mmCIF file of C-alpha atoms in Angstrom:
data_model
loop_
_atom_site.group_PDB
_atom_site.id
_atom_site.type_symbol
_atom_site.label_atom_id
_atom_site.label_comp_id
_atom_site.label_asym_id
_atom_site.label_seq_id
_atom_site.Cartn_x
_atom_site.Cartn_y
_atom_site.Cartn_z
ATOM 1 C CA UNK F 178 1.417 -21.017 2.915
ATOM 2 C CA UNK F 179 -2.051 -19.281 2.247
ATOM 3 C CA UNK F 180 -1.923 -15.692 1.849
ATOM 4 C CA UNK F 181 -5.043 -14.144 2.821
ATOM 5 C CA UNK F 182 -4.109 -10.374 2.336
ATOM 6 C CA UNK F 183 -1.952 -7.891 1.375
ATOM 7 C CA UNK F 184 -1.957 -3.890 2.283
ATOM 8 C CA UNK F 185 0.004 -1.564 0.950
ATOM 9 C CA UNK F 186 0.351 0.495 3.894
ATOM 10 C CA UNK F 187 2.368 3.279 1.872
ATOM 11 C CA UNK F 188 3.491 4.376 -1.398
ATOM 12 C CA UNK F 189 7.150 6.549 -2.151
ATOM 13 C CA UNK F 190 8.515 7.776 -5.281
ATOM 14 C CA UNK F 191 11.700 8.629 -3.969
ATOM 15 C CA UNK F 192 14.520 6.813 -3.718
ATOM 16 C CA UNK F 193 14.926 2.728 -4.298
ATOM 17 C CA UNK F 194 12.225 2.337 -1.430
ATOM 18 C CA UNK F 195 9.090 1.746 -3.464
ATOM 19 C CA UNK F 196 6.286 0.772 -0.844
ATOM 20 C CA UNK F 197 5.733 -0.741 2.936
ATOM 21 C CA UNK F 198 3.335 -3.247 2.841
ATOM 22 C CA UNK F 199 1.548 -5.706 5.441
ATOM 23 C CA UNK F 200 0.564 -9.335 4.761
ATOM 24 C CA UNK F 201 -1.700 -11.449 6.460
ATOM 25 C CA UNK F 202 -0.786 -15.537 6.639
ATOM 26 C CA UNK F 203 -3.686 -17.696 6.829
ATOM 27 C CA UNK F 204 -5.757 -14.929 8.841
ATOM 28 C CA UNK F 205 -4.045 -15.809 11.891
ATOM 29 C CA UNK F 206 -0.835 -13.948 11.236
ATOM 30 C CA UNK F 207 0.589 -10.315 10.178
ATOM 31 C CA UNK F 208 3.832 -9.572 8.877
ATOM 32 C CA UNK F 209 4.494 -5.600 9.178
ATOM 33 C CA UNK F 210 6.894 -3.391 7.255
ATOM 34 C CA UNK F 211 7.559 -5.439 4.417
ATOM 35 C CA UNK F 212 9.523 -3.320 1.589
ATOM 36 C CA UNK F 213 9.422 -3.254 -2.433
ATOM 37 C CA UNK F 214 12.695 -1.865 -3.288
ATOM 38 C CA UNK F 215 13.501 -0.959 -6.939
ATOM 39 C CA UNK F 216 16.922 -2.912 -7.677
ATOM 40 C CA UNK F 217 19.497 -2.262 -10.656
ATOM 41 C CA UNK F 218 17.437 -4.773 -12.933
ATOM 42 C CA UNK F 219 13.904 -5.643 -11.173
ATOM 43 C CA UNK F 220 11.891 -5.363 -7.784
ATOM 44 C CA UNK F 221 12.115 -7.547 -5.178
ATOM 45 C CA UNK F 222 10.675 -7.542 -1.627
ATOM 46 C CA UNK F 223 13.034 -7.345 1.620
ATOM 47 C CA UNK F 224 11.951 -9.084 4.942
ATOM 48 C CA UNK F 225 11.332 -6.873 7.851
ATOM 49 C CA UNK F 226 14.310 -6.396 9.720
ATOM 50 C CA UNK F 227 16.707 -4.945 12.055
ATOM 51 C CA UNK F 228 19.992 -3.520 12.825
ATOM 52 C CA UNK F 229 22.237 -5.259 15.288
ATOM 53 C CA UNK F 230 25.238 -3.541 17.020
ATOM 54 C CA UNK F 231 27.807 -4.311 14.301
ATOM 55 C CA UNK F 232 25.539 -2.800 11.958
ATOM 56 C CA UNK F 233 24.407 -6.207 9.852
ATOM 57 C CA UNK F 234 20.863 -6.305 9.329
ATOM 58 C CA UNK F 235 18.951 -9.611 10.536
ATOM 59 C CA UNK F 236 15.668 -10.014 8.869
ATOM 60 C CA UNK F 237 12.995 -10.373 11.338
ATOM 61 C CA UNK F 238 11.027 -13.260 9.866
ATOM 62 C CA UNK F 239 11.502 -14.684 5.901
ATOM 63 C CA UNK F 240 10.487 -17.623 3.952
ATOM 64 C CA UNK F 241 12.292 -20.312 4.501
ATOM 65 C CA UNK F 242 11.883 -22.371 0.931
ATOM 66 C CA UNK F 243 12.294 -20.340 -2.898
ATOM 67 C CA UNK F 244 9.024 -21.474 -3.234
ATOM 68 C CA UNK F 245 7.584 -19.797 -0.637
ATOM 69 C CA UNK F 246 9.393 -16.616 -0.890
ATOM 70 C CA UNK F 247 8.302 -16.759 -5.012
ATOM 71 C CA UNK F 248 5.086 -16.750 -3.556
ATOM 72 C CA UNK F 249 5.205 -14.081 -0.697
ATOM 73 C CA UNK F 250 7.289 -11.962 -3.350
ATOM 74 C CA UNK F 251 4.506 -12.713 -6.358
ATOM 75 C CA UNK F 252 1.261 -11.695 -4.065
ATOM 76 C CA UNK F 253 3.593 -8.209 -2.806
ATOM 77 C CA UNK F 254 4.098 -7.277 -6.041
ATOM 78 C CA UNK F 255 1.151 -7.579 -7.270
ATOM 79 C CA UNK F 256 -0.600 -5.786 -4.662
ATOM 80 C CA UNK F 257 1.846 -2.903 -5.356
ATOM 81 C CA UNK F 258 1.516 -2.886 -9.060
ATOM 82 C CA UNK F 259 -2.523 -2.877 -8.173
ATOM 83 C CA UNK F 260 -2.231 0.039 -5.899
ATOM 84 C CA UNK F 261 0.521 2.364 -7.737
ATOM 85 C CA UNK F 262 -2.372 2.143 -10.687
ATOM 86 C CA UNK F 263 -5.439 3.092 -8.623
ATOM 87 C CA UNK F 264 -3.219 5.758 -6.912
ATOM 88 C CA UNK F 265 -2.344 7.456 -10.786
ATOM 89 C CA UNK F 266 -5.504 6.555 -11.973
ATOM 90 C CA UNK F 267 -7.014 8.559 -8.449
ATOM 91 C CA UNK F 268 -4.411 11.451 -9.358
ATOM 92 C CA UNK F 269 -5.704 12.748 -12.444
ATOM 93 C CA UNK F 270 -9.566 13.276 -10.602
ATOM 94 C CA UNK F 271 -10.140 16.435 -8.905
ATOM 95 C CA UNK F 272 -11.288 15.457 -5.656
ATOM 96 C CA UNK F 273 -14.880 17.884 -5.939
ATOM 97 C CA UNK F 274 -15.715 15.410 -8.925
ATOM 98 C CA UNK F 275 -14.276 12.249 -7.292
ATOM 99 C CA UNK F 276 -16.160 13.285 -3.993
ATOM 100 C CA UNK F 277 -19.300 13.893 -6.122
ATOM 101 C CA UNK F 278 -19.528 10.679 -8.013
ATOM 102 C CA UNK F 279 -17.863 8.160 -5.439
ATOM 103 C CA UNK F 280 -19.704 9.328 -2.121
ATOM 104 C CA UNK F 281 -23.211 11.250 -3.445
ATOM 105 C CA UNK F 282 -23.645 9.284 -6.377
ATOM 106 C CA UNK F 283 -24.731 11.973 -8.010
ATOM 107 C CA UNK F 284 -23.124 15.323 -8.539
ATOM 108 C CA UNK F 285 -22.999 18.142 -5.983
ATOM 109 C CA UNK F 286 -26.233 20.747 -6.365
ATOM 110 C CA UNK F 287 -25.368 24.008 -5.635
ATOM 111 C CA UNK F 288 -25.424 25.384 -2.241
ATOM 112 C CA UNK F 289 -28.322 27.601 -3.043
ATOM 113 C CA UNK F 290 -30.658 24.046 -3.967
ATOM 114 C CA UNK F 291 -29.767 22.458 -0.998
ATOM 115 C CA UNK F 292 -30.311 25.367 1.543
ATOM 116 C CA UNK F 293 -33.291 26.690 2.407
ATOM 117 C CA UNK F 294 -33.700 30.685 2.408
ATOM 118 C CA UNK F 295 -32.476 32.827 4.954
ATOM 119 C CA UNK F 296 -34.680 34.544 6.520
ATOM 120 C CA UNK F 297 -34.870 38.808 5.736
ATOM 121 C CA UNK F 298 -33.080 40.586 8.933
ATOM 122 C CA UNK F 299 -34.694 43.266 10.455
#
């Protein structure tokens, strides 16, 4: 199984849910609404899945060997860990300053260098 990518599509800090994340097989398939879910000792990555009329869950799709669901759950995780990182690391700049140096690549001049002067009214 070649993983090609994974997104985290969405970050929570509440709850056991931890993230929903996409994967990409081979660039030729998606899997949607993955989930990281913080268990009593570790995290671990449930299948997508869905509720039948007795109320058991069936997953959706899931690896079929440990070795492939080691390897799904590995490439998850560490996508996660990546993004919870860039998203505290992204927390702690003020956005003026992030804006600034991300997007000018240089930092803002003041409105008055930029525009030129009004004329006087009469």
């Amino acid at each position: 199984m070649q993983i090609t990518d994974v997104k985290v599509r969405r970050l929570m800090e509440d709850g056991r849910l931890r993230a929903v994340v996409s994967v990409t097989l081979g660039d030729e398939i998606a899997i949607h609404d993955l989930k990281v879910i913080e268990g009593p000792q570790r995290l671990f990555v449930a299948m997508p899945s869905r509720r039948e009329p007795g109320g058991i869950f069936r997953d959706i799709v899931h690896p079929i060997t440990p070795a492939a669901r080691r390897q799904l759950e590995e490439a998850v995780l560490a996508a996660y860990t990546r993004e919870k990182a860039r998203a505290k690391a992204l927390s702690g700049i003020p956005y003026g300053d992030y804006y600034d140096s991300h997007f000018t690549g240089t930092p803002a001049a003041p409105a008055a260098a930029v525009l030129p002067p009004r004329p006087a009214a009469q």
